[in-house]
Amino acid sequence: MRKYNRTKEELDKIIEFVEEDFPRHHRKLEEITVNTVLTPREAIDLAKRYHQEHGLDGTVDERTESLLFDEAYTFRINPDDRENDDIRPAWRVTVDLEPNPFLFEDYTLIVSDPDKTVMGMLDANGHPVSDGNEITDEDIEYITSGEEAEKDKA
């Protein structure tokens, strides 16, 4: 692995870029600078419907003041041509989880503004959740039953 030592000027430019770019991905309603297709209420309603249809855990946060808007959400990266990444405006709707020994933090549903549909989910760390990497209640029971069996053997 090659290390790269940045000059103070290079580091300052990176920090400046991040500070300028970050707000467009986490805008509160009063900070939105582009025209939207969906209203905040419509984005929340779409997220609620998706949440119910897919039987997801938790409760959709219906407070518009907790809603965030992302003017340039990256739905898909094109590794061969980064200029052709799929980037569109999106609403970030939080889903609150009940206190639980296995699920510690909330997650976010991503509602595409121009498509008027839920296009994805972010875990508590902001990483996209894809099909197949979610832990179900049955998985948790299986994991803990194995731990209980090990304790009983000891």
mmCIF file of C-alpha atoms in Angstrom:
data_model
loop_
_atom_site.group_PDB
_atom_site.id
_atom_site.type_symbol
_atom_site.label_atom_id
_atom_site.label_comp_id
_atom_site.label_asym_id
_atom_site.label_seq_id
_atom_site.Cartn_x
_atom_site.Cartn_y
_atom_site.Cartn_z
ATOM 1 C CA MET A 1 0.000 0.000 0.000
ATOM 2 C CA ARG A 2 1.422 3.326 -1.052
ATOM 3 C CA LYS A 3 1.211 6.216 1.367
ATOM 4 C CA TYR A 4 0.626 9.699 0.117
ATOM 5 C CA ASN A 5 1.600 12.715 2.159
ATOM 6 C CA ARG A 6 -0.524 15.722 1.300
ATOM 7 C CA THR A 7 0.664 19.249 1.617
ATOM 8 C CA LYS A 8 -1.238 21.592 3.916
ATOM 9 C CA GLU A 9 -2.623 23.376 0.839
ATOM 10 C CA GLU A 10 -3.900 20.093 -0.655
ATOM 11 C CA LEU A 11 -5.513 19.110 2.632
ATOM 12 C CA ASP A 12 -7.119 22.549 2.988
ATOM 13 C CA LYS A 13 -8.617 22.222 -0.521
ATOM 14 C CA ILE A 14 -10.061 18.788 0.309
ATOM 15 C CA ILE A 15 -11.570 20.042 3.556
ATOM 16 C CA GLU A 16 -13.045 23.064 1.770
ATOM 17 C CA PHE A 17 -14.590 20.826 -0.922
ATOM 18 C CA VAL A 18 -16.162 18.507 1.662
ATOM 19 C CA GLU A 19 -17.539 21.425 3.668
ATOM 20 C CA GLU A 20 -19.079 22.934 0.517
ATOM 21 C CA ASP A 21 -20.419 19.629 -0.863
ATOM 22 C CA PHE A 22 -21.809 18.022 2.312
ATOM 23 C CA PRO A 23 -24.796 20.361 2.789
ATOM 24 C CA ARG A 24 -26.325 19.541 -0.590
ATOM 25 C CA HIS A 25 -26.677 15.934 0.599
ATOM 26 C CA HIS A 26 -28.285 16.790 3.927
ATOM 27 C CA ARG A 27 -30.587 19.746 3.352
ATOM 28 C CA LYS A 28 -33.414 20.548 5.728
ATOM 29 C CA LEU A 29 -36.681 21.579 4.050
ATOM 30 C CA GLU A 30 -36.001 25.294 4.346
ATOM 31 C CA GLU A 31 -32.562 24.823 2.728
ATOM 32 C CA ILE A 32 -33.676 23.101 -0.503
ATOM 33 C CA THR A 33 -32.495 25.090 -3.528
ATOM 34 C CA VAL A 34 -33.948 22.966 -6.373
ATOM 35 C CA ASN A 35 -37.515 22.376 -7.500
ATOM 36 C CA THR A 36 -38.868 19.074 -6.218
ATOM 37 C CA VAL A 37 -41.431 16.737 -7.754
ATOM 38 C CA LEU A 38 -42.667 15.417 -4.409
ATOM 39 C CA THR A 39 -43.804 17.382 -1.425
ATOM 40 C CA PRO A 40 -42.319 16.403 1.942
ATOM 41 C CA ARG A 41 -45.647 14.797 2.940
ATOM 42 C CA GLU A 42 -45.735 12.740 -0.300
ATOM 43 C CA ALA A 43 -42.173 11.507 0.296
ATOM 44 C CA ILE A 44 -43.090 10.394 3.817
ATOM 45 C CA ASP A 45 -46.291 8.713 2.590
ATOM 46 C CA LEU A 46 -44.369 6.787 -0.086
ATOM 47 C CA ALA A 47 -41.853 5.662 2.529
ATOM 48 C CA LYS A 48 -44.664 4.571 4.875
ATOM 49 C CA ARG A 49 -46.378 2.563 2.134
ATOM 50 C CA TYR A 50 -43.083 0.859 1.184
ATOM 51 C CA HIS A 51 -42.341 0.178 4.858
ATOM 52 C CA GLN A 52 -45.734 -1.483 5.364
ATOM 53 C CA GLU A 53 -45.688 -3.457 2.090
ATOM 54 C CA HIS A 54 -42.273 -4.924 2.905
ATOM 55 C CA GLY A 55 -43.015 -5.607 6.579
ATOM 56 C CA LEU A 56 -39.964 -3.701 7.780
ATOM 57 C CA ASP A 57 -39.116 -3.171 11.438
ATOM 58 C CA GLY A 58 -39.619 0.147 13.186
ATOM 59 C CA THR A 59 -41.806 3.176 12.609
ATOM 60 C CA VAL A 60 -41.444 5.741 9.830
ATOM 61 C CA ASP A 61 -40.683 9.156 11.306
ATOM 62 C CA GLU A 62 -43.533 11.350 10.032
ATOM 63 C CA ARG A 63 -42.120 14.646 11.275
ATOM 64 C CA THR A 64 -41.251 16.805 8.281
ATOM 65 C CA GLU A 65 -38.622 18.615 10.369
ATOM 66 C CA SER A 66 -36.611 15.363 10.557
ATOM 67 C CA LEU A 67 -36.777 14.838 6.789
ATOM 68 C CA LEU A 68 -33.601 15.450 4.768
ATOM 69 C CA PHE A 69 -33.236 16.141 1.061
ATOM 70 C CA ASP A 70 -30.269 15.083 -1.044
ATOM 71 C CA GLU A 71 -29.875 17.092 -4.236
ATOM 72 C CA ALA A 72 -27.391 14.604 -5.715
ATOM 73 C CA TYR A 73 -27.909 11.113 -4.280
ATOM 74 C CA THR A 74 -25.843 8.441 -6.061
ATOM 75 C CA PHE A 75 -28.153 5.522 -6.820
ATOM 76 C CA ARG A 76 -25.633 3.598 -8.900
ATOM 77 C CA ILE A 77 -21.932 3.969 -9.601
ATOM 78 C CA ASN A 78 -20.608 3.271 -13.067
ATOM 79 C CA PRO A 79 -17.039 2.089 -12.330
ATOM 80 C CA ASP A 80 -16.064 2.295 -15.999
ATOM 81 C CA ASP A 81 -17.266 5.862 -16.482
ATOM 82 C CA ARG A 82 -17.809 7.853 -13.297
ATOM 83 C CA GLU A 83 -19.299 10.702 -15.346
ATOM 84 C CA ASN A 84 -22.277 8.389 -15.990
ATOM 85 C CA ASP A 85 -23.120 7.559 -12.362
ATOM 86 C CA ASP A 86 -26.869 7.486 -11.692
ATOM 87 C CA ILE A 87 -27.321 10.641 -9.594
ATOM 88 C CA ARG A 88 -30.766 12.073 -8.818
ATOM 89 C CA PRO A 89 -32.453 14.102 -6.086
ATOM 90 C CA ALA A 90 -33.808 12.018 -3.213
ATOM 91 C CA TRP A 91 -35.581 12.319 0.115
ATOM 92 C CA ARG A 92 -34.080 10.666 3.199
ATOM 93 C CA VAL A 93 -36.848 9.347 5.463
ATOM 94 C CA THR A 94 -35.772 7.990 8.863
ATOM 95 C CA VAL A 95 -37.248 4.815 10.339
ATOM 96 C CA ASP A 96 -37.054 4.658 14.128
ATOM 97 C CA LEU A 97 -36.457 1.295 15.765
ATOM 98 C CA GLU A 98 -37.727 0.150 19.146
ATOM 99 C CA PRO A 99 -35.010 -0.553 21.739
ATOM 100 C CA ASN A 100 -33.648 -4.001 20.930
ATOM 101 C CA PRO A 101 -30.497 -5.889 21.982
ATOM 102 C CA PHE A 102 -29.567 -6.567 18.324
ATOM 103 C CA LEU A 103 -30.715 -3.489 16.374
ATOM 104 C CA PHE A 104 -29.262 -0.413 18.001
ATOM 105 C CA GLU A 105 -29.848 2.387 15.538
ATOM 106 C CA ASP A 106 -32.358 3.714 13.053
ATOM 107 C CA TYR A 107 -32.156 3.312 9.296
ATOM 108 C CA THR A 108 -33.158 5.475 6.335
ATOM 109 C CA LEU A 109 -35.402 4.886 3.332
ATOM 110 C CA ILE A 110 -34.292 6.669 0.157
ATOM 111 C CA VAL A 111 -37.191 8.042 -1.906
ATOM 112 C CA SER A 112 -36.258 9.112 -5.435
ATOM 113 C CA ASP A 113 -37.858 12.490 -6.059
ATOM 114 C CA PRO A 114 -38.219 12.282 -9.865
ATOM 115 C CA ASP A 115 -39.289 8.608 -9.806
ATOM 116 C CA LYS A 116 -41.720 9.001 -6.884
ATOM 117 C CA THR A 117 -40.681 5.681 -5.393
ATOM 118 C CA VAL A 118 -38.484 4.180 -2.686
ATOM 119 C CA MET A 119 -35.222 3.203 -4.357
ATOM 120 C CA GLY A 120 -33.186 1.929 -1.444
ATOM 121 C CA MET A 121 -32.278 1.840 2.183
ATOM 122 C CA LEU A 122 -29.300 3.015 4.233
ATOM 123 C CA ASP A 123 -28.214 1.348 7.460
ATOM 124 C CA ALA A 124 -27.391 3.314 10.600
ATOM 125 C CA ASN A 125 -23.878 3.966 9.262
ATOM 126 C CA GLY A 126 -25.146 5.377 5.971
ATOM 127 C CA HIS A 127 -24.216 2.295 3.941
ATOM 128 C CA PRO A 128 -26.658 1.021 1.311
ATOM 129 C CA VAL A 129 -28.562 -2.103 2.311
ATOM 130 C CA SER A 130 -28.933 -4.612 -0.484
ATOM 131 C CA ASP A 131 -31.135 -7.684 -0.684
ATOM 132 C CA GLY A 132 -29.681 -10.549 1.251
ATOM 133 C CA ASN A 133 -27.622 -8.723 3.852
ATOM 134 C CA GLU A 134 -30.415 -8.098 6.330
ATOM 135 C CA ILE A 135 -30.619 -10.119 9.533
ATOM 136 C CA THR A 136 -34.094 -11.497 10.198
ATOM 137 C CA ASP A 137 -35.681 -12.351 13.545
ATOM 138 C CA GLU A 138 -35.196 -16.025 12.655
ATOM 139 C CA ASP A 139 -31.471 -15.420 12.086
ATOM 140 C CA ILE A 140 -31.202 -13.734 15.473
ATOM 141 C CA GLU A 141 -33.024 -16.612 17.184
ATOM 142 C CA TYR A 142 -30.737 -19.124 15.445
ATOM 143 C CA ILE A 143 -27.603 -17.220 16.439
ATOM 144 C CA THR A 144 -28.650 -16.826 20.064
ATOM 145 C CA SER A 145 -29.866 -20.424 20.341
ATOM 146 C CA GLY A 146 -26.371 -21.551 19.341
ATOM 147 C CA GLU A 147 -24.878 -19.362 22.056
ATOM 148 C CA GLU A 148 -27.313 -20.782 24.605
ATOM 149 C CA ALA A 149 -26.394 -24.327 23.566
ATOM 150 C CA GLU A 150 -22.683 -23.526 24.029
ATOM 151 C CA LYS A 151 -23.370 -22.117 27.510
ATOM 152 C CA ASP A 152 -25.359 -25.233 28.452
ATOM 153 C CA LYS A 153 -22.436 -27.500 27.397
ATOM 154 C CA ALA A 154 -19.939 -25.614 29.567
#
